[in-house]
Amino acid sequence: MGEASAVVEQLDMLGHATGVEVEQSSPDEGEKIAEPFDPDDIDVVTRSMTVDLLLSRTESEMIDLQPDFQRRWGVWDARRQSRLIESLLLRIPLPVLYAAEDEDERWEIVDGIQRLSTIARFIKPQIIGGQPLTLTGLEYLHDYEGKDFEGLSSRLKMRLRETELIIHLIRKGTPPEVKFNIFARINTGGMALSAQELRHAITPGKARDLLQTWASLPSFIHATDGSVRPIRMDDRELVLRFAAFYMLGLESYKQPDMDGFLITAMKAINETDETALSVMQFNFVSAMETASKIFGHDAFRKRFEKDAARLPINKAVFEALSVSLARLTHAQLATLEQRAEALRHGFMALCHDRSFESAISQGTGDIRKVNRRFSAISDLIAGVLADA
């Protein structure tokens, strides 16, 4: 019997629990590139643009200041937003911004959305549908306390409009995998994007809408007991993990690079016809409904003791169990439901197995561990069906 590793629940940028277990990395995980890419594929340009030009580009919808990250400009409170405007008035340079360019040359702001949104809210709030910002909690410019943009002198208004910001733009010809690696390396701010938010930013197309739609399905919400908070797109990542292994197959996972594999899956969804996606959705829903009936509130979570406290959703368990269930026939799913106790008991025994527990807890992107958890759950299900 292996000892259970410590389970830590993931937190959002405000310190709230997301309902998903943190995937613990191996010591060297994240420091290596699974498959080297050609440096010539990197196309990054640096641009210096005035605030006026950036707001104009935003107003014409060529910059998206409210991308679907669930990271609205309201994450910053009025005091923090006011301090940023104060910095501009004092001519203090802001950190550089990073953006990804799509095929239509629109810019998705990946690092700096809070800064740009704050500036827009103060100078031209209508373009982001926000309430005008009134300065509060200023550190030096106390004479401007309580003022909005219109309350400033013409000289200060012009100073703000002509302020130049530096933007590093990842051009549209750069492969998504390369974009992800670049952004992952610079994504170290206090409110850094999650991996799924990065994937969302650099991979446009219908996959974005599909992940959101499936994560909103009653069957998914019920199976996860409504415990996965969407604020960091953890719910969409769970759906994507299912889609990746269901569509591409376990045999396609040939590099220890889960992020790259999931980006490939998003591109595959974009290229798949609606009929095939409908079939996959039907099987996804069947898997969710069966998992709910068999495991109840404990679906997709580690389970070591029958009466132990419930643990968060485990991403590795979710992908392996959901895909395994989705590949079964209606009759096989019905049989599993009848033998629910045997399957629950078998899964609990697996969680006490050292190699399986490791495969769903630490370094889960390792090829051997991916194969281990899929084969273990597949063998468990096959055994329960054979004994029926």
Tab-separated table of C-alpha atoms in Angstrom:
chain	number	residue	atom	x	y	z
A	1	MET	CA	0.000	0.000	0.000
A	2	GLY	CA	1.356	3.410	-0.945
A	3	GLU	CA	0.994	6.454	1.261
A	4	ALA	CA	-1.292	9.189	0.037
A	5	SER	CA	0.466	12.388	-0.965
A	6	ALA	CA	-0.718	15.668	0.513
A	7	VAL	CA	-3.679	17.126	-1.363
A	8	VAL	CA	-3.667	20.889	-1.936
A	9	GLU	CA	-6.620	22.746	-3.437
A	10	GLN	CA	-5.927	25.315	-6.132
A	11	LEU	CA	-6.738	28.963	-5.345
A	12	ASP	CA	-7.801	31.774	-7.654
A	13	MET	CA	-6.171	35.229	-7.808
A	14	LEU	CA	-8.262	36.386	-4.844
A	15	GLY	CA	-7.329	33.405	-2.677
A	16	HIS	CA	-10.635	31.553	-3.086
A	17	ALA	CA	-10.694	27.777	-3.543
A	18	THR	CA	-11.429	26.700	-7.130
A	19	GLY	CA	-12.588	23.164	-6.321
A	20	VAL	CA	-9.714	21.552	-8.232
A	21	GLU	CA	-6.671	19.806	-6.823
A	22	VAL	CA	-3.279	21.349	-7.543
A	23	GLU	CA	-1.159	19.208	-9.857
A	24	GLN	CA	2.204	18.937	-8.170
A	25	SER	CA	5.113	19.320	-10.559
A	26	SER	CA	8.231	17.219	-10.630
A	27	PRO	CA	11.382	19.141	-9.597
A	28	ASP	CA	12.447	19.821	-13.199
A	29	GLU	CA	8.999	20.039	-14.740
A	30	GLY	CA	8.333	23.301	-16.533
A	31	GLU	CA	12.032	24.012	-17.032
A	32	LYS	CA	12.378	21.992	-20.219
A	33	ILE	CA	10.832	22.117	-23.651
A	34	ALA	CA	9.457	18.712	-24.638
A	35	GLU	CA	10.021	19.241	-28.350
A	36	PRO	CA	12.478	21.949	-29.458
A	37	PHE	CA	11.093	24.463	-31.931
A	38	ASP	CA	12.799	26.490	-34.643
A	39	PRO	CA	13.849	29.931	-33.318
A	40	ASP	CA	12.868	31.302	-36.726
A	41	ASP	CA	9.259	30.509	-35.814
A	42	ILE	CA	9.359	33.243	-33.172
A	43	ASP	CA	8.017	36.495	-34.598
A	44	VAL	CA	7.933	39.185	-31.919
A	45	VAL	CA	7.847	42.915	-32.587
A	46	THR	CA	8.124	45.727	-30.047
A	47	ARG	CA	5.909	48.756	-30.511
A	48	SER	CA	5.642	52.051	-28.686
A	49	MET	CA	2.080	53.385	-28.874
A	50	THR	CA	0.324	56.315	-27.273
A	51	VAL	CA	-2.623	55.746	-24.970
A	52	ASP	CA	-4.800	57.524	-27.547
A	53	LEU	CA	-3.830	55.039	-30.261
A	54	LEU	CA	-4.432	52.063	-27.984
A	55	LEU	CA	-7.869	53.353	-26.971
A	56	SER	CA	-8.723	54.013	-30.622
A	57	ARG	CA	-7.702	50.476	-31.510
A	58	THR	CA	-9.792	49.184	-28.612
A	59	GLU	CA	-12.828	51.200	-29.667
A	60	SER	CA	-12.622	49.712	-33.167
A	61	GLU	CA	-12.492	46.212	-31.549
A	62	MET	CA	-8.949	45.553	-32.740
A	63	ILE	CA	-7.879	45.167	-29.101
A	64	ASP	CA	-9.990	43.092	-26.727
A	65	LEU	CA	-9.858	44.533	-23.221
A	66	GLN	CA	-12.513	42.167	-21.915
A	67	PRO	CA	-11.359	38.767	-23.178
A	68	ASP	CA	-13.150	35.705	-21.943
A	69	PHE	CA	-10.678	35.023	-19.134
A	70	GLN	CA	-13.196	35.735	-16.360
A	71	ARG	CA	-10.526	38.301	-15.410
A	72	ARG	CA	-12.548	41.493	-15.620
A	73	TRP	CA	-11.003	44.874	-14.989
A	74	GLY	CA	-12.920	44.989	-11.707
A	75	VAL	CA	-10.351	42.626	-10.150
A	76	TRP	CA	-8.394	45.765	-9.270
A	77	ASP	CA	-10.125	47.963	-6.699
A	78	ALA	CA	-10.560	51.716	-7.198
A	79	ARG	CA	-7.549	52.547	-5.025
A	80	ARG	CA	-5.183	50.383	-7.059
A	81	GLN	CA	-6.590	51.723	-10.320
A	82	SER	CA	-6.193	55.295	-9.039
A	83	ARG	CA	-2.552	54.678	-8.109
A	84	LEU	CA	-1.871	53.539	-11.686
A	85	ILE	CA	-3.384	56.735	-13.106
A	86	GLU	CA	-1.340	58.699	-10.572
A	87	SER	CA	1.810	56.978	-11.878
A	88	LEU	CA	0.992	58.118	-15.415
A	89	LEU	CA	0.379	61.672	-14.243
A	90	LEU	CA	3.773	61.563	-12.500
A	91	ARG	CA	5.340	60.269	-15.746
A	92	ILE	CA	6.400	56.992	-14.097
A	93	PRO	CA	6.850	54.364	-16.869
A	94	LEU	CA	4.610	51.293	-16.715
A	95	PRO	CA	5.886	47.729	-17.243
A	96	VAL	CA	5.779	46.438	-20.819
A	97	LEU	CA	2.608	44.819	-22.150
A	98	TYR	CA	2.327	41.545	-24.056
A	99	ALA	CA	-0.237	40.738	-26.730
A	100	ALA	CA	-0.967	37.945	-29.203
A	101	GLU	CA	-2.092	38.801	-32.721
A	102	ASP	CA	-4.767	36.649	-34.370
A	103	GLU	CA	-5.310	35.988	-38.079
A	104	ASP	CA	-7.400	39.174	-38.419
A	105	GLU	CA	-4.634	41.222	-36.769
A	106	ARG	CA	-6.682	41.748	-33.623
A	107	TRP	CA	-4.688	41.854	-30.405
A	108	GLU	CA	-5.464	39.703	-27.388
A	109	ILE	CA	-3.813	41.294	-24.356
A	110	VAL	CA	-2.173	38.523	-22.350
A	111	ASP	CA	-0.128	40.504	-19.839
A	112	GLY	CA	-1.329	44.001	-18.979
A	113	ILE	CA	-5.096	43.764	-19.303
A	114	GLN	CA	-5.638	45.271	-15.830
A	115	ARG	CA	-3.428	48.251	-16.703
A	116	LEU	CA	-5.033	48.963	-20.070
A	117	SER	CA	-8.535	48.445	-18.732
A	118	THR	CA	-7.869	50.870	-15.892
A	119	ILE	CA	-6.647	53.513	-18.341
A	120	ALA	CA	-9.710	52.962	-20.535
A	121	ARG	CA	-12.030	53.162	-17.536
A	122	PHE	CA	-10.558	56.522	-16.526
A	123	ILE	CA	-10.267	58.176	-19.945
A	124	LYS	CA	-12.997	56.547	-22.038
A	125	PRO	CA	-15.088	54.147	-19.891
A	126	GLN	CA	-17.792	53.648	-22.509
A	127	ILE	CA	-15.542	51.507	-24.685
A	128	ILE	CA	-15.391	48.818	-21.996
A	129	GLY	CA	-18.880	49.359	-20.650
A	130	GLY	CA	-17.601	50.406	-17.244
A	131	GLN	CA	-18.378	53.133	-14.747
A	132	PRO	CA	-16.059	56.178	-14.885
A	133	LEU	CA	-13.160	55.979	-12.453
A	134	THR	CA	-12.950	58.631	-9.749
A	135	LEU	CA	-9.475	58.950	-8.270
A	136	THR	CA	-9.177	57.849	-4.675
A	137	GLY	CA	-6.417	56.923	-2.240
A	138	LEU	CA	-3.713	58.852	-4.107
A	139	GLU	CA	-0.262	58.842	-2.555
A	140	TYR	CA	1.182	62.134	-3.849
A	141	LEU	CA	-1.298	64.103	-5.970
A	142	HIS	CA	-3.778	64.840	-3.203
A	143	ASP	CA	-5.217	67.842	-5.120
A	144	TYR	CA	-6.733	65.387	-7.610
A	145	GLU	CA	-8.468	63.228	-5.008
A	146	GLY	CA	-12.116	62.728	-6.021
A	147	LYS	CA	-11.589	63.909	-9.607
A	148	ASP	CA	-12.481	62.010	-12.771
A	149	PHE	CA	-10.900	62.536	-16.188
A	150	GLU	CA	-13.074	65.531	-16.981
A	151	GLY	CA	-11.966	67.131	-13.732
A	152	LEU	CA	-8.342	67.308	-14.914
A	153	SER	CA	-6.790	70.287	-16.639
A	154	SER	CA	-6.382	70.212	-20.427
A	155	ARG	CA	-2.630	69.873	-19.923
A	156	LEU	CA	-2.965	66.754	-17.772
A	157	LYS	CA	-5.573	65.241	-20.083
A	158	MET	CA	-3.148	65.602	-22.975
A	159	ARG	CA	-0.324	64.182	-20.864
A	160	LEU	CA	-2.352	61.013	-20.291
A	161	ARG	CA	-3.452	60.699	-23.911
A	162	GLU	CA	0.098	61.112	-25.227
A	163	THR	CA	1.683	58.708	-22.739
A	164	GLU	CA	3.546	55.992	-24.630
A	165	LEU	CA	3.301	52.334	-23.624
A	166	ILE	CA	5.631	49.583	-24.817
A	167	ILE	CA	3.975	46.461	-26.243
A	168	HIS	CA	5.690	43.208	-27.185
A	169	LEU	CA	3.457	41.711	-29.879
A	170	ILE	CA	3.637	38.021	-30.779
A	171	ARG	CA	2.770	38.102	-34.473
A	172	LYS	CA	0.101	35.927	-36.055
A	173	GLY	CA	2.566	33.665	-37.905
A	174	THR	CA	4.024	32.321	-34.661
A	175	PRO	CA	2.800	28.748	-33.929
A	176	PRO	CA	0.463	28.466	-30.910
A	177	GLU	CA	2.863	26.114	-29.105
A	178	VAL	CA	5.637	28.695	-29.411
A	179	LYS	CA	3.320	31.492	-28.275
A	180	PHE	CA	2.360	29.440	-25.230
A	181	ASN	CA	5.985	28.842	-24.312
A	182	ILE	CA	6.826	32.534	-24.659
A	183	PHE	CA	3.888	33.653	-22.550
A	184	ALA	CA	4.432	30.933	-19.953
A	185	ARG	CA	7.970	32.228	-19.444
A	186	ILE	CA	6.919	35.861	-18.941
A	187	ASN	CA	3.653	35.076	-17.164
A	188	THR	CA	4.934	35.754	-13.659
A	189	GLY	CA	2.891	38.733	-12.480
A	190	GLY	CA	0.917	38.893	-9.260
A	191	MET	CA	-2.223	37.945	-11.200
A	192	ALA	CA	-0.639	35.662	-13.777
A	193	LEU	CA	-2.903	33.894	-16.224
A	194	SER	CA	-3.649	30.219	-15.693
A	195	ALA	CA	-2.475	27.714	-18.304
A	196	GLN	CA	-6.004	27.424	-19.707
A	197	GLU	CA	-6.368	31.203	-19.924
A	198	LEU	CA	-3.136	31.276	-21.945
A	199	ARG	CA	-4.361	28.495	-24.235
A	200	HIS	CA	-7.611	30.389	-24.686
A	201	ALA	CA	-5.777	33.594	-25.600
A	202	ILE	CA	-3.514	32.098	-28.253
A	203	THR	CA	-5.914	29.586	-29.852
A	204	PRO	CA	-8.926	31.347	-31.381
A	205	GLY	CA	-11.756	29.451	-33.044
A	206	LYS	CA	-14.870	27.485	-32.151
A	207	ALA	CA	-13.000	25.453	-29.508
A	208	ARG	CA	-13.372	28.430	-27.159
A	209	ASP	CA	-17.176	28.362	-27.420
A	210	LEU	CA	-17.342	24.564	-27.257
A	211	LEU	CA	-15.392	24.392	-24.007
A	212	GLN	CA	-17.557	27.076	-22.445
A	213	THR	CA	-20.769	25.365	-23.611
A	214	TRP	CA	-19.786	21.906	-22.400
A	215	ALA	CA	-18.578	23.275	-19.061
A	216	SER	CA	-22.070	24.746	-18.642
A	217	LEU	CA	-23.875	21.445	-19.344
A	218	PRO	CA	-26.049	20.285	-16.420
A	219	SER	CA	-24.479	16.818	-16.616
A	220	PHE	CA	-20.958	18.234	-16.139
A	221	ILE	CA	-22.001	20.559	-13.336
A	222	HIS	CA	-23.843	17.718	-11.595
A	223	ALA	CA	-20.947	15.269	-12.009
A	224	THR	CA	-18.502	17.773	-10.512
A	225	ASP	CA	-21.092	18.673	-7.855
A	226	GLY	CA	-20.965	22.313	-8.942
A	227	SER	CA	-17.680	22.635	-7.074
A	228	VAL	CA	-15.399	23.770	-9.917
A	229	ARG	CA	-15.321	27.562	-10.017
A	230	PRO	CA	-15.003	28.937	-13.569
A	231	ILE	CA	-12.999	32.019	-12.564
A	232	ARG	CA	-9.672	30.554	-13.809
A	233	MET	CA	-11.222	28.364	-16.540
A	234	ASP	CA	-10.545	25.181	-14.561
A	235	ASP	CA	-13.913	23.842	-15.710
A	236	ARG	CA	-12.968	24.368	-19.353
A	237	GLU	CA	-9.609	22.734	-18.838
A	238	LEU	CA	-11.339	19.613	-17.513
A	239	VAL	CA	-13.542	19.517	-20.617
A	240	LEU	CA	-10.498	20.062	-22.837
A	241	ARG	CA	-8.601	17.225	-21.183
A	242	PHE	CA	-11.491	14.911	-21.969
A	243	ALA	CA	-11.680	16.125	-25.574
A	244	ALA	CA	-7.912	15.833	-26.060
A	245	PHE	CA	-7.618	12.180	-25.098
A	246	TYR	CA	-10.977	11.238	-26.602
A	247	MET	CA	-10.239	12.819	-30.001
A	248	LEU	CA	-6.484	12.364	-30.338
A	249	GLY	CA	-6.178	9.068	-28.459
A	250	LEU	CA	-3.779	8.028	-25.740
A	251	GLU	CA	-1.298	6.857	-28.384
A	252	SER	CA	-0.922	10.463	-29.577
A	253	TYR	CA	0.557	11.554	-26.277
A	254	LYS	CA	4.198	11.021	-27.267
A	255	GLN	CA	5.922	13.959	-25.556
A	256	PRO	CA	5.830	14.855	-21.831
A	257	ASP	CA	4.063	18.099	-22.713
A	258	MET	CA	0.458	18.296	-21.508
A	259	ASP	CA	0.154	21.972	-22.434
A	260	GLY	CA	1.213	21.327	-26.022
A	261	PHE	CA	-1.113	18.336	-26.228
A	262	LEU	CA	-4.063	20.428	-25.068
A	263	ILE	CA	-3.260	23.190	-27.562
A	264	THR	CA	-3.199	20.551	-30.311
A	265	ALA	CA	-6.610	19.396	-29.109
A	266	MET	CA	-8.046	22.910	-29.341
A	267	LYS	CA	-6.815	23.154	-32.919
A	268	ALA	CA	-8.307	19.715	-33.650
A	269	ILE	CA	-11.689	20.859	-32.294
A	270	ASN	CA	-11.527	23.889	-34.587
A	271	GLU	CA	-11.054	21.574	-37.571
A	272	THR	CA	-13.674	18.937	-36.641
A	273	ASP	CA	-17.121	18.975	-38.245
A	274	GLU	CA	-20.237	19.549	-36.176
A	275	THR	CA	-21.559	16.009	-36.593
A	276	ALA	CA	-18.448	14.473	-35.039
A	277	LEU	CA	-18.502	17.049	-32.245
A	278	SER	CA	-22.149	16.227	-31.520
A	279	VAL	CA	-21.297	12.542	-31.177
A	280	MET	CA	-18.440	13.385	-28.842
A	281	GLN	CA	-20.727	15.605	-26.768
A	282	PHE	CA	-23.294	12.796	-26.475
A	283	ASN	CA	-20.612	10.431	-25.177
A	284	PHE	CA	-19.258	13.105	-22.839
A	285	VAL	CA	-22.710	13.618	-21.338
A	286	SER	CA	-23.145	9.840	-20.950
A	287	ALA	CA	-19.818	9.643	-19.122
A	288	MET	CA	-20.780	12.507	-16.810
A	289	GLU	CA	-24.173	10.975	-16.004
A	290	THR	CA	-22.679	7.556	-15.315
A	291	ALA	CA	-19.921	8.988	-13.106
A	292	SER	CA	-22.590	10.821	-11.086
A	293	LYS	CA	-24.679	7.690	-10.609
A	294	ILE	CA	-21.719	5.547	-9.571
A	295	PHE	CA	-19.602	7.913	-7.486
A	296	GLY	CA	-22.150	10.529	-6.427
A	297	HIS	CA	-20.537	13.605	-4.854
A	298	ASP	CA	-17.114	11.897	-4.958
A	299	ALA	CA	-16.840	11.622	-8.760
A	300	PHE	CA	-13.381	12.428	-10.151
A	301	ARG	CA	-11.799	12.775	-6.720
A	302	LYS	CA	-9.234	10.676	-4.910
A	303	ARG	CA	-10.806	8.392	-2.330
A	304	PHE	CA	-8.754	6.653	0.361
A	305	GLU	CA	-11.302	5.852	3.050
A	306	LYS	CA	-15.054	5.403	2.833
A	307	ASP	CA	-15.908	8.052	5.413
A	308	ALA	CA	-12.972	10.394	4.801
A	309	ALA	CA	-13.481	14.086	4.044
A	310	ARG	CA	-14.142	14.817	0.388
A	311	LEU	CA	-11.150	15.990	-1.649
A	312	PRO	CA	-11.100	18.443	-4.609
A	313	ILE	CA	-11.573	17.346	-8.224
A	314	ASN	CA	-8.429	15.698	-9.579
A	315	LYS	CA	-7.693	16.604	-13.223
A	316	ALA	CA	-5.776	13.414	-13.953
A	317	VAL	CA	-8.593	11.235	-12.586
A	318	PHE	CA	-11.125	13.264	-14.546
A	319	GLU	CA	-9.445	12.751	-17.898
A	320	ALA	CA	-8.788	9.034	-17.458
A	321	LEU	CA	-12.170	8.126	-15.958
A	322	SER	CA	-14.296	10.313	-18.249
A	323	VAL	CA	-12.645	9.063	-21.441
A	324	SER	CA	-12.834	5.434	-20.302
A	325	LEU	CA	-16.552	5.784	-19.573
A	326	ALA	CA	-17.230	7.661	-22.814
A	327	ARG	CA	-15.879	4.750	-24.865
A	328	LEU	CA	-18.315	2.208	-23.396
A	329	THR	CA	-21.602	1.093	-24.907
A	330	HIS	CA	-24.950	1.945	-23.351
A	331	ALA	CA	-25.262	-1.643	-22.110
A	332	GLN	CA	-21.799	-1.549	-20.508
A	333	LEU	CA	-22.575	1.731	-18.763
A	334	ALA	CA	-25.808	0.235	-17.419
A	335	THR	CA	-23.892	-2.770	-16.091
A	336	LEU	CA	-21.380	-0.518	-14.342
A	337	GLU	CA	-24.212	1.358	-12.664
A	338	GLN	CA	-25.560	-1.952	-11.373
A	339	ARG	CA	-22.111	-2.836	-10.019
A	340	ALA	CA	-21.395	0.632	-8.671
A	341	GLU	CA	-20.233	-0.643	-5.271
A	342	ALA	CA	-17.615	-2.897	-6.861
A	343	LEU	CA	-16.298	-0.043	-9.010
A	344	ARG	CA	-16.132	2.359	-6.067
A	345	HIS	CA	-14.311	-0.246	-3.958
A	346	GLY	CA	-11.879	-0.975	-6.786
A	347	PHE	CA	-11.138	2.703	-7.321
A	348	MET	CA	-10.469	3.204	-3.619
A	349	ALA	CA	-8.007	0.321	-3.746
A	350	LEU	CA	-6.303	1.959	-6.748
A	351	CYS	CA	-5.837	5.183	-4.788
A	352	HIS	CA	-3.834	3.163	-2.244
A	353	ASP	CA	-1.600	1.775	-4.991
A	354	ARG	CA	1.694	3.679	-4.929
A	355	SER	CA	2.248	3.852	-8.696
A	356	PHE	CA	-1.336	4.872	-9.471
A	357	GLU	CA	-1.466	7.484	-6.735
A	358	SER	CA	1.779	8.937	-8.052
A	359	ALA	CA	0.364	8.954	-11.589
A	360	ILE	CA	-2.525	11.201	-10.535
A	361	SER	CA	-0.624	13.407	-8.097
A	362	GLN	CA	2.836	14.493	-9.199
A	363	GLY	CA	4.401	15.078	-12.601
A	364	THR	CA	1.121	14.000	-14.198
A	365	GLY	CA	2.305	14.987	-17.671
A	366	ASP	CA	4.940	12.238	-17.673
A	367	ILE	CA	4.182	9.751	-20.474
A	368	ARG	CA	4.507	6.711	-18.222
A	369	LYS	CA	2.194	8.219	-15.643
A	370	VAL	CA	-0.412	9.148	-18.234
A	371	ASN	CA	-0.376	5.580	-19.532
A	372	ARG	CA	-0.420	4.187	-16.004
A	373	ARG	CA	-3.586	5.994	-14.905
A	374	PHE	CA	-5.437	5.277	-18.146
A	375	SER	CA	-4.547	1.590	-18.152
A	376	ALA	CA	-5.329	1.200	-14.438
A	377	ILE	CA	-8.803	2.689	-14.746
A	378	SER	CA	-9.483	0.840	-17.994
A	379	ASP	CA	-8.439	-2.467	-16.404
A	380	LEU	CA	-10.559	-1.745	-13.333
A	381	ILE	CA	-13.645	-1.123	-15.461
A	382	ALA	CA	-12.963	-4.212	-17.593
A	383	GLY	CA	-12.627	-6.333	-14.454
A	384	VAL	CA	-15.909	-5.086	-13.010
A	385	LEU	CA	-17.695	-5.746	-16.298
A	386	ALA	CA	-16.163	-9.234	-16.572
A	387	ASP	CA	-17.433	-10.177	-13.115
A	388	ALA	CA	-20.995	-9.116	-13.904
